[in-house]
mmCIF file of C-alpha atoms and ligand atoms in Angstrom:
data_model
loop_
_atom_site.group_PDB
_atom_site.id
_atom_site.type_symbol
_atom_site.label_atom_id
_atom_site.label_comp_id
_atom_site.label_asym_id
_atom_site.label_seq_id
_atom_site.Cartn_x
_atom_site.Cartn_y
_atom_site.Cartn_z
ATOM 1 C CA UNK Q 1 4.298 23.828 -77.411
ATOM 2 C CA UNK Q 2 4.265 21.135 -74.754
ATOM 3 C CA UNK Q 3 2.423 17.901 -75.439
ATOM 4 C CA UNK Q 4 1.793 14.599 -77.117
ATOM 5 C CA UNK Q 5 2.868 13.140 -80.436
ATOM 6 C CA UNK Q 6 0.934 10.084 -81.656
ATOM 7 C CA UNK Q 7 1.009 8.053 -84.820
ATOM 8 C CA UNK Q 8 -2.599 7.678 -86.023
ATOM 9 C CA UNK Q 9 -2.996 4.205 -87.583
ATOM 10 C CA UNK Q 10 -6.358 4.213 -89.333
ATOM 11 C CA UNK Q 11 -8.124 1.166 -90.812
ATOM 12 C CA UNK Q 12 -11.255 1.724 -92.927
ATOM 13 C CA UNK Q 13 -13.832 -1.092 -93.248
ATOM 14 C CA UNK Q 14 -17.434 -1.332 -94.411
ATOM 15 C CA UNK Q 15 -18.395 -2.130 -90.811
ATOM 16 C CA UNK Q 16 -16.577 -2.404 -87.480
ATOM 17 C CA UNK Q 17 -15.897 -5.954 -86.151
ATOM 18 C CA UNK Q 18 -17.820 -7.379 -83.178
ATOM 19 C CA UNK Q 19 -16.196 -9.252 -80.268
ATOM 20 C CA UNK Q 20 -13.809 -11.925 -81.553
ATOM 21 C CA UNK Q 21 -14.619 -11.118 -85.178
ATOM 22 C CA UNK Q 22 -12.250 -10.222 -88.008
ATOM 23 C CA UNK Q 23 -13.428 -8.084 -90.903
ATOM 24 C CA UNK Q 24 -11.638 -7.132 -94.097
ATOM 25 C CA UNK Q 25 -10.842 -3.458 -94.418
ATOM 26 C CA UNK Q 26 -10.576 -1.551 -97.690
ATOM 27 C CA UNK Q 27 -7.977 1.094 -96.810
ATOM 28 C CA UNK Q 28 -5.265 1.945 -94.315
ATOM 29 C CA UNK Q 29 -3.560 5.245 -93.528
ATOM 30 C CA UNK Q 30 -0.769 6.313 -91.198
ATOM 31 C CA UNK Q 31 -0.671 9.969 -90.213
ATOM 32 C CA UNK Q 32 0.969 12.156 -87.608
ATOM 33 C CA UNK Q 33 -1.324 13.222 -84.792
ATOM 34 C CA UNK Q 34 -1.635 13.641 -81.048
ATOM 35 C CA UNK Q 35 -3.099 16.829 -79.602
ATOM 36 C CA UNK Q 36 0.334 18.325 -78.899
ATOM 37 C CA UNK Q 37 1.620 17.793 -82.412
ATOM 38 C CA UNK Q 38 -1.663 18.843 -84.063
ATOM 39 C CA UNK Q 39 -1.574 22.121 -82.141
ATOM 40 C CA UNK Q 40 2.141 22.625 -82.839
ATOM 41 C CA UNK Q 41 1.553 22.183 -86.574
ATOM 42 C CA UNK Q 42 -1.393 24.606 -86.427
ATOM 43 C CA UNK Q 43 0.795 27.185 -84.653
ATOM 44 C CA UNK Q 44 3.680 26.723 -87.106
ATOM 45 C CA UNK Q 45 1.395 26.896 -90.166
ATOM 46 C CA UNK Q 46 -0.222 29.920 -88.488
ATOM 47 C CA UNK Q 47 3.065 31.788 -88.770
ATOM 48 C CA UNK Q 48 4.566 31.360 -85.275
ATOM 49 C CA UNK Q 49 8.049 30.054 -84.634
ATOM 50 C CA UNK Q 50 7.111 26.797 -82.850
ATOM 51 C CA UNK Q 51 9.287 24.633 -80.611
ATOM 52 C CA UNK Q 52 7.754 21.288 -79.616
ATOM 53 C CA UNK Q 53 8.550 19.813 -76.224
ATOM 54 C CA UNK Q 54 7.591 16.138 -76.092
ATOM 55 C CA UNK Q 55 8.738 12.520 -76.346
ATOM 56 C CA UNK Q 56 8.669 9.860 -79.041
ATOM 57 C CA UNK Q 57 9.761 6.212 -78.787
ATOM 58 C CA UNK Q 58 12.852 4.560 -80.219
ATOM 59 C CA UNK Q 59 10.802 2.895 -82.966
ATOM 60 C CA UNK Q 60 10.146 3.646 -86.625
ATOM 61 C CA UNK Q 61 6.952 5.519 -85.675
ATOM 62 C CA UNK Q 62 9.088 7.898 -83.582
ATOM 63 C CA UNK Q 63 11.266 8.649 -86.602
ATOM 64 C CA UNK Q 64 8.101 9.100 -88.692
ATOM 65 C CA UNK Q 65 6.634 11.581 -86.168
ATOM 66 C CA UNK Q 66 9.846 13.639 -86.021
ATOM 67 C CA UNK Q 67 10.000 13.729 -89.804
ATOM 68 C CA UNK Q 68 6.341 14.773 -90.159
ATOM 69 C CA UNK Q 69 6.659 17.468 -87.485
ATOM 70 C CA UNK Q 70 9.823 18.859 -89.068
ATOM 71 C CA UNK Q 71 8.259 18.882 -92.546
ATOM 72 C CA UNK Q 72 5.309 20.854 -91.118
ATOM 73 C CA UNK Q 73 7.702 23.540 -89.843
ATOM 74 C CA UNK Q 74 7.842 22.531 -86.163
ATOM 75 C CA UNK Q 75 11.237 22.722 -84.421
ATOM 76 C CA UNK Q 76 11.709 19.209 -82.952
ATOM 77 C CA UNK Q 77 15.061 19.846 -81.231
ATOM 78 C CA UNK Q 78 13.351 19.545 -77.813
ATOM 79 C CA UNK Q 79 11.528 16.292 -78.643
ATOM 80 C CA UNK Q 80 13.325 13.484 -76.770
ATOM 81 C CA UNK Q 81 13.602 9.976 -78.175
ATOM 82 C CA UNK Q 82 13.072 7.614 -75.230
ATOM 83 C CA UNK Q 83 13.215 3.805 -74.856
ATOM 84 C CA UNK Q 84 10.060 1.915 -75.816
ATOM 85 C CA UNK Q 85 7.184 2.540 -78.191
ATOM 86 C CA UNK Q 86 5.876 5.851 -79.528
ATOM 87 C CA UNK Q 87 2.363 7.014 -78.708
ATOM 88 C CA UNK Q 88 -0.216 5.544 -81.062
ATOM 89 C CA UNK Q 89 -3.914 5.906 -81.780
ATOM 90 C CA UNK Q 90 -5.443 2.770 -83.330
ATOM 91 C CA UNK Q 91 -8.483 4.054 -85.195
ATOM 92 C CA UNK Q 92 -11.152 1.963 -86.947
ATOM 93 C CA UNK Q 93 -13.617 3.783 -89.185
ATOM 94 C CA UNK Q 94 -16.670 2.293 -90.914
ATOM 95 C CA UNK Q 95 -18.476 3.451 -94.037
ATOM 96 C CA UNK Q 96 -20.875 5.593 -91.990
ATOM 97 C CA UNK Q 97 -17.800 7.407 -90.504
ATOM 98 C CA UNK Q 98 -18.471 5.921 -87.035
ATOM 99 C CA UNK Q 99 -15.177 5.180 -85.320
ATOM 100 C CA UNK Q 100 -13.528 3.348 -82.433
ATOM 101 C CA UNK Q 101 -10.217 4.568 -81.087
ATOM 102 C CA UNK Q 102 -7.640 3.135 -78.689
ATOM 103 C CA UNK Q 103 -4.894 5.570 -77.662
ATOM 104 C CA UNK Q 104 -1.732 4.134 -76.109
ATOM 105 C CA UNK Q 105 0.368 6.905 -74.502
ATOM 106 C CA UNK Q 106 3.715 5.134 -74.976
ATOM 107 C CA UNK Q 107 6.569 7.633 -74.960
ATOM 108 C CA UNK Q 108 4.197 10.529 -74.141
ATOM 109 C CA UNK Q 109 4.161 9.218 -70.541
ATOM 110 C CA UNK Q 110 7.852 10.183 -70.283
ATOM 111 C CA UNK Q 111 7.140 13.952 -70.441
ATOM 112 C CA UNK Q 112 7.838 14.367 -66.716
ATOM 113 C CA UNK Q 113 8.483 17.579 -64.753
ATOM 114 C CA UNK Q 114 12.268 16.840 -64.803
ATOM 115 C CA UNK Q 115 12.270 16.680 -68.565
ATOM 116 C CA UNK Q 116 10.145 19.849 -68.855
ATOM 117 C CA UNK Q 117 12.447 21.734 -66.459
ATOM 118 C CA UNK Q 118 15.565 20.647 -68.371
ATOM 119 C CA UNK Q 119 14.001 21.740 -71.671
ATOM 120 C CA UNK Q 120 13.022 25.167 -70.293
ATOM 121 C CA UNK Q 121 16.540 25.615 -68.851
ATOM 122 C CA UNK Q 122 17.996 24.944 -72.311
ATOM 123 C CA UNK Q 123 15.822 27.553 -74.113
ATOM 124 C CA UNK Q 124 17.839 30.206 -75.951
ATOM 125 C CA UNK Q 125 15.133 32.835 -75.351
ATOM 126 C CA UNK Q 126 11.907 32.887 -73.315
ATOM 127 C CA UNK Q 127 8.781 31.786 -75.226
ATOM 128 C CA UNK Q 128 6.006 34.288 -76.016
ATOM 129 C CA UNK Q 129 3.326 31.641 -75.413
ATOM 130 C CA UNK Q 130 3.308 28.206 -73.741
ATOM 131 C CA UNK Q 131 0.443 25.965 -74.941
ATOM 132 C CA UNK Q 132 -0.372 22.645 -73.219
ATOM 133 C CA UNK Q 133 -3.054 19.941 -73.400
ATOM 134 C CA UNK Q 134 -3.650 16.875 -71.209
ATOM 135 C CA UNK Q 135 -2.406 13.900 -73.265
ATOM 136 C CA UNK Q 136 0.873 13.934 -71.307
ATOM 137 C CA UNK Q 137 1.336 13.573 -67.506
ATOM 138 C CA UNK Q 138 -0.402 16.318 -65.500
ATOM 139 C CA UNK Q 139 2.650 17.062 -63.304
ATOM 140 C CA UNK Q 140 4.692 17.780 -66.443
ATOM 141 C CA UNK Q 141 1.931 20.074 -67.746
ATOM 142 C CA UNK Q 142 1.824 21.852 -64.361
ATOM 143 C CA UNK Q 143 5.600 22.368 -64.501
ATOM 144 C CA UNK Q 144 5.395 23.795 -68.033
ATOM 145 C CA UNK Q 145 2.616 26.243 -67.111
ATOM 146 C CA UNK Q 146 4.483 27.329 -63.975
ATOM 147 C CA UNK Q 147 7.802 27.847 -65.775
ATOM 148 C CA UNK Q 148 6.009 29.541 -68.664
ATOM 149 C CA UNK Q 149 4.380 32.087 -66.386
ATOM 150 C CA UNK Q 150 7.637 32.665 -64.512
ATOM 151 C CA UNK Q 151 9.404 33.420 -67.802
ATOM 152 C CA UNK Q 152 6.729 35.981 -68.762
ATOM 153 C CA UNK Q 153 4.971 33.849 -71.393
ATOM 154 C CA UNK Q 154 1.212 33.821 -72.002
ATOM 155 C CA UNK Q 155 0.143 30.370 -70.750
ATOM 156 C CA UNK Q 156 -2.649 28.531 -72.564
ATOM 157 C CA UNK Q 157 -4.276 25.234 -71.588
ATOM 158 C CA UNK Q 158 -6.635 23.197 -73.751
ATOM 159 C CA UNK Q 159 -7.979 20.831 -71.034
ATOM 160 C CA UNK Q 160 -8.389 17.826 -73.355
ATOM 161 C CA UNK Q 161 -8.888 14.941 -72.891
ATOM 162 C CA UNK Q 162 -11.027 16.303 -70.069
ATOM 163 C CA UNK Q 163 -10.184 15.692 -66.418
ATOM 164 C CA UNK Q 164 -10.956 17.523 -63.209
ATOM 165 C CA UNK Q 165 -8.079 19.949 -62.734
ATOM 166 C CA UNK Q 166 -6.446 20.940 -59.427
ATOM 167 C CA UNK Q 167 -6.837 24.612 -58.464
ATOM 168 C CA UNK Q 168 -3.066 25.142 -58.457
ATOM 169 C CA UNK Q 169 -2.875 24.156 -62.140
ATOM 170 C CA UNK Q 170 -5.795 26.435 -63.110
ATOM 171 C CA UNK Q 171 -4.088 29.287 -61.264
ATOM 172 C CA UNK Q 172 -1.130 29.101 -63.706
ATOM 173 C CA UNK Q 173 -3.367 29.487 -66.788
ATOM 174 C CA UNK Q 174 -3.808 32.762 -68.691
ATOM 175 C CA UNK Q 175 -6.153 31.354 -71.381
ATOM 176 C CA UNK Q 176 -8.233 28.210 -70.794
ATOM 177 C CA UNK Q 177 -9.748 26.805 -74.019
ATOM 178 C CA UNK Q 178 -12.323 24.033 -73.339
ATOM 179 C CA UNK Q 179 -15.234 22.809 -75.424
ATOM 180 C CA UNK Q 180 -18.601 22.277 -73.691
ATOM 181 C CA UNK Q 181 -17.737 18.832 -72.304
ATOM 182 C CA UNK Q 182 -14.340 19.932 -70.998
ATOM 183 C CA UNK Q 183 -15.867 23.067 -69.429
ATOM 184 C CA UNK Q 184 -18.321 20.936 -67.448
ATOM 185 C CA UNK Q 185 -15.536 18.684 -66.132
ATOM 186 C CA UNK Q 186 -13.406 21.655 -65.089
ATOM 187 C CA UNK Q 187 -16.383 23.209 -63.274
ATOM 188 C CA UNK Q 188 -17.370 19.817 -61.824
ATOM 189 C CA UNK Q 189 -21.010 20.060 -62.924
ATOM 190 C CA UNK Q 190 -23.031 19.862 -66.147
ATOM 191 C CA UNK Q 191 -23.126 23.165 -68.011
ATOM 192 C CA UNK Q 192 -25.322 24.541 -70.766
ATOM 193 C CA UNK Q 193 -23.839 26.426 -73.687
ATOM 194 C CA UNK Q 194 -27.117 26.337 -75.639
ATOM 195 C CA UNK Q 195 -26.979 30.091 -76.222
ATOM 196 C CA UNK Q 196 -24.032 32.473 -76.475
ATOM 197 C CA UNK Q 197 -25.180 34.187 -73.280
ATOM 198 C CA UNK Q 198 -25.248 30.836 -71.422
ATOM 199 C CA UNK Q 199 -21.778 29.997 -72.762
ATOM 200 C CA UNK Q 200 -20.465 33.423 -71.689
ATOM 201 C CA UNK Q 201 -21.846 32.750 -68.237
ATOM 202 C CA UNK Q 202 -19.922 29.429 -68.115
ATOM 203 C CA UNK Q 203 -16.759 31.299 -69.170
ATOM 204 C CA UNK Q 204 -17.284 33.910 -66.430
ATOM 205 C CA UNK Q 205 -17.633 31.095 -63.871
ATOM 206 C CA UNK Q 206 -14.533 29.312 -65.168
ATOM 207 C CA UNK Q 207 -12.524 32.524 -64.649
ATOM 208 C CA UNK Q 208 -13.441 32.426 -60.958
ATOM 209 C CA UNK Q 209 -11.460 29.151 -60.743
ATOM 210 C CA UNK Q 210 -8.129 30.711 -61.735
ATOM 211 C CA UNK Q 211 -7.743 31.249 -65.505
ATOM 212 C CA UNK Q 212 -7.446 34.928 -66.414
ATOM 213 C CA UNK Q 213 -9.308 34.422 -69.698
ATOM 214 C CA UNK Q 214 -11.487 31.704 -71.236
ATOM 215 C CA UNK Q 215 -12.503 30.669 -74.742
ATOM 216 C CA UNK Q 216 -15.261 28.073 -75.136
ATOM 217 C CA UNK Q 217 -15.299 26.500 -78.583
ATOM 218 C CA UNK Q 218 -18.805 25.661 -79.821
ATOM 219 C CA UNK Q 219 -18.173 23.555 -82.952
ATOM 220 C CA UNK Q 220 -20.321 24.673 -85.889
ATOM 221 C CA UNK Q 221 -21.611 27.589 -83.755
ATOM 222 C CA UNK Q 222 -18.175 29.219 -83.432
ATOM 223 C CA UNK Q 223 -16.836 30.299 -80.051
ATOM 224 C CA UNK Q 224 -17.270 32.739 -77.190
ATOM 225 C CA UNK Q 225 -14.568 34.280 -75.037
ATOM 226 C CA UNK Q 226 -14.021 36.427 -71.980
ATOM 227 C CA UNK Q 227 -10.649 38.173 -72.146
ATOM 228 C CA UNK Q 228 -8.156 39.014 -69.373
ATOM 229 C CA UNK Q 229 -9.728 42.483 -69.099
ATOM 230 C CA UNK Q 230 -13.238 40.915 -68.837
ATOM 231 C CA UNK Q 231 -14.096 42.002 -72.394
ATOM 232 C CA UNK Q 232 -16.608 39.548 -73.899
ATOM 233 C CA UNK Q 233 -16.597 38.205 -77.449
ATOM 234 C CA UNK Q 234 -19.074 36.159 -79.508
ATOM 235 C CA UNK Q 235 -17.582 34.655 -82.670
ATOM 236 C CA UNK Q 236 -19.742 33.261 -85.473
ATOM 237 C CA UNK Q 237 -18.346 30.142 -87.152
ATOM 238 C CA UNK Q 238 -17.120 30.521 -90.715
ATOM 239 C CA UNK Q 239 -19.393 28.840 -93.253
ATOM 240 C CA UNK Q 240 -17.604 25.821 -94.710
ATOM 241 C CA UNK Q 241 -18.535 22.335 -95.946
ATOM 242 C CA UNK Q 242 -17.197 20.027 -93.240
ATOM 243 C CA UNK Q 243 -16.036 16.528 -94.200
ATOM 244 C CA UNK Q 244 -14.186 15.539 -90.989
ATOM 245 C CA UNK Q 245 -14.144 17.537 -87.747
ATOM 246 C CA UNK Q 246 -11.081 15.704 -86.357
ATOM 247 C CA UNK Q 247 -8.590 18.199 -84.905
ATOM 248 C CA UNK Q 248 -10.869 21.259 -85.303
ATOM 249 C CA UNK Q 249 -10.294 22.124 -81.647
ATOM 250 C CA UNK Q 250 -6.532 21.570 -82.006
ATOM 251 C CA UNK Q 251 -6.484 23.769 -85.104
ATOM 252 C CA UNK Q 252 -8.373 26.509 -83.215
ATOM 253 C CA UNK Q 253 -5.859 26.417 -80.338
ATOM 254 C CA UNK Q 254 -2.788 26.501 -82.607
ATOM 255 C CA UNK Q 255 -4.175 29.231 -84.849
ATOM 256 C CA UNK Q 256 -5.235 31.330 -81.851
ATOM 257 C CA UNK Q 257 -1.900 31.105 -80.010
ATOM 258 C CA UNK Q 258 0.086 31.737 -83.199
ATOM 259 C CA UNK Q 259 -1.780 35.029 -83.524
ATOM 260 C CA UNK Q 260 -1.237 35.895 -79.833
ATOM 261 C CA UNK Q 261 2.478 35.049 -80.159
ATOM 262 C CA UNK Q 262 2.698 37.405 -83.134
ATOM 263 C CA UNK Q 263 1.222 40.181 -80.972
ATOM 264 C CA UNK Q 264 -2.162 40.413 -82.724
ATOM 265 C CA UNK Q 265 -5.030 41.812 -80.644
ATOM 266 C CA UNK Q 266 -7.402 39.331 -78.953
ATOM 267 C CA UNK Q 267 -10.398 39.810 -81.338
ATOM 268 C CA UNK Q 268 -8.162 39.128 -84.355
ATOM 269 C CA UNK Q 269 -6.546 36.111 -82.642
ATOM 270 C CA UNK Q 270 -10.012 34.685 -81.925
ATOM 271 C CA UNK Q 271 -11.070 35.153 -85.550
ATOM 272 C CA UNK Q 272 -7.907 33.444 -86.770
ATOM 273 C CA UNK Q 273 -8.573 30.559 -84.351
ATOM 274 C CA UNK Q 274 -12.118 30.129 -85.699
ATOM 275 C CA UNK Q 275 -10.929 30.295 -89.311
ATOM 276 C CA UNK Q 276 -8.201 27.712 -88.631
ATOM 277 C CA UNK Q 277 -10.722 25.374 -86.944
ATOM 278 C CA UNK Q 278 -13.261 25.807 -89.757
ATOM 279 C CA UNK Q 279 -10.737 25.043 -92.507
ATOM 280 C CA UNK Q 280 -9.505 21.941 -90.616
ATOM 281 C CA UNK Q 281 -13.031 20.469 -90.928
ATOM 282 C CA UNK Q 282 -12.932 20.696 -94.724
ATOM 283 C CA UNK Q 283 -10.194 18.052 -95.095
ATOM 284 C CA UNK Q 284 -9.835 14.561 -93.563
ATOM 285 C CA UNK Q 285 -7.362 13.645 -90.833
ATOM 286 C CA UNK Q 286 -5.512 15.589 -88.161
ATOM 287 C CA UNK Q 287 -2.151 17.096 -89.182
ATOM 288 C CA UNK Q 288 -2.916 16.868 -92.935
ATOM 289 C CA UNK Q 289 -6.142 18.883 -92.426
ATOM 290 C CA UNK Q 290 -4.527 21.893 -90.741
ATOM 291 C CA UNK Q 291 -4.502 25.016 -92.939
ATOM 292 C CA UNK Q 292 -1.664 27.420 -93.679
ATOM 293 C CA UNK Q 293 -1.563 31.108 -92.741
ATOM 294 C CA UNK Q 294 -2.290 31.999 -96.379
ATOM 295 C CA UNK Q 295 -5.422 29.810 -96.441
ATOM 296 C CA UNK Q 296 -6.629 31.454 -93.210
ATOM 297 C CA UNK Q 297 -5.947 34.906 -94.724
ATOM 298 C CA UNK Q 298 -8.042 33.981 -97.758
ATOM 299 C CA UNK Q 299 -10.990 32.891 -95.580
ATOM 300 C CA UNK Q 300 -10.705 36.111 -93.558
ATOM 301 C CA UNK Q 301 -10.665 38.339 -96.644
ATOM 302 C CA UNK Q 302 -14.223 39.440 -97.414
HETATM 303 P P1 ADP X 1 -13.398 20.312 -80.377
HETATM 304 O O1 ADP X 1 -12.983 19.522 -81.585
HETATM 305 O O2 ADP X 1 -12.291 20.492 -79.388
HETATM 306 O O3 ADP X 1 -14.703 19.897 -79.748
HETATM 307 P P2 ADP X 1 -14.877 22.407 -81.732
HETATM 308 O O4 ADP X 1 -15.662 21.342 -82.419
HETATM 309 O O5 ADP X 1 -15.579 23.345 -80.834
HETATM 310 O O6 ADP X 1 -13.622 21.796 -80.950
HETATM 311 O O7 ADP X 1 -14.152 23.231 -82.903
HETATM 312 C C1 ADP X 1 -13.200 24.234 -82.666
HETATM 313 C C2 ADP X 1 -13.495 25.432 -83.545
HETATM 314 O O8 ADP X 1 -13.434 25.050 -84.918
HETATM 315 C C3 ADP X 1 -14.866 26.045 -83.314
HETATM 316 O O9 ADP X 1 -14.782 27.046 -82.317
HETATM 317 C C4 ADP X 1 -15.192 26.646 -84.682
HETATM 318 O O10 ADP X 1 -14.673 27.957 -84.786
HETATM 319 C C5 ADP X 1 -14.458 25.717 -85.657
HETATM 320 N N1 ADP X 1 -15.400 24.705 -86.198
HETATM 321 C C6 ADP X 1 -15.625 23.458 -85.721
HETATM 322 N N2 ADP X 1 -16.595 22.817 -86.439
HETATM 323 C C7 ADP X 1 -16.992 23.698 -87.389
HETATM 324 C C8 ADP X 1 -17.945 23.671 -88.461
HETATM 325 N N3 ADP X 1 -18.716 22.581 -88.671
HETATM 326 N N4 ADP X 1 -18.071 24.778 -89.240
HETATM 327 C C9 ADP X 1 -17.320 25.881 -89.026
HETATM 328 N N5 ADP X 1 -16.400 25.977 -88.042
HETATM 329 C C10 ADP X 1 -16.218 24.905 -87.228
#
């Protein structure tokens, strides 16, 4: 797992303040987050041996993030502690669940190609899967995908937060996992995923840009995929009672790659991804909402 670790600092208030205004909040929470760490926790809880490659700052939030990752079963021996502040997300939430978020990359900006290359060189054995997102510098992500492919790993990219990606990065990707918005940015034009057939067509077009396989996650509608052998899949979402959809996409990615890393066939890996994403919507927060392998098994058992 290559990516970001952020401390989510969440203040809850009846309403959000306007310009120059101060309001009294009624609750505060600090939780581990960041797309990289969310996905690492989902992979570890999904039963895969998970090594995180990332950076935290030399502050108390860095120590907190390492502790939370370790407690969730993620191997943090390749997370570097670097000078300066850890990555943070300052989140304000009002009583209607509307939010405002400021993310400060902090130490995540230090995940450079040099650091990625050194971490790959130090690996005891080649990884089965390398999973990246885009909350850390793109050249470091490109290096990880390149080295992953060269070592025989399945490379997976969740292109979030969305940017337009260079062709040479897309060419290193085995599985690209965007949502609708990210798919349109990668293709460079608005796309429609209003029906499964339309979404499959977007996935087919994305494959022409380099990735060997594509999953498009469709929120409460589930997901569609086109596999490396061009096999097409339409996955219904699991019926759950969502309370907070934060990290559903991260949970999908971690659950899916954990299954791939364990050698499960693609249709089963997709189902496990959907089940992991669905369960993550039933609890608040990011890392705390991510289900265990046993919880996913229970949802999958008819
Ligand atoms: P993102 O958060 O990246 O936009 P999605 O919202 O598409 O990702 O969610 C990822 C996956 O989680 C979906 O493919 C789906 O399987 C599952 N999921 C998300 N929201 C729901 C929901 N309301 N009910 C059931 N499953 C959901």
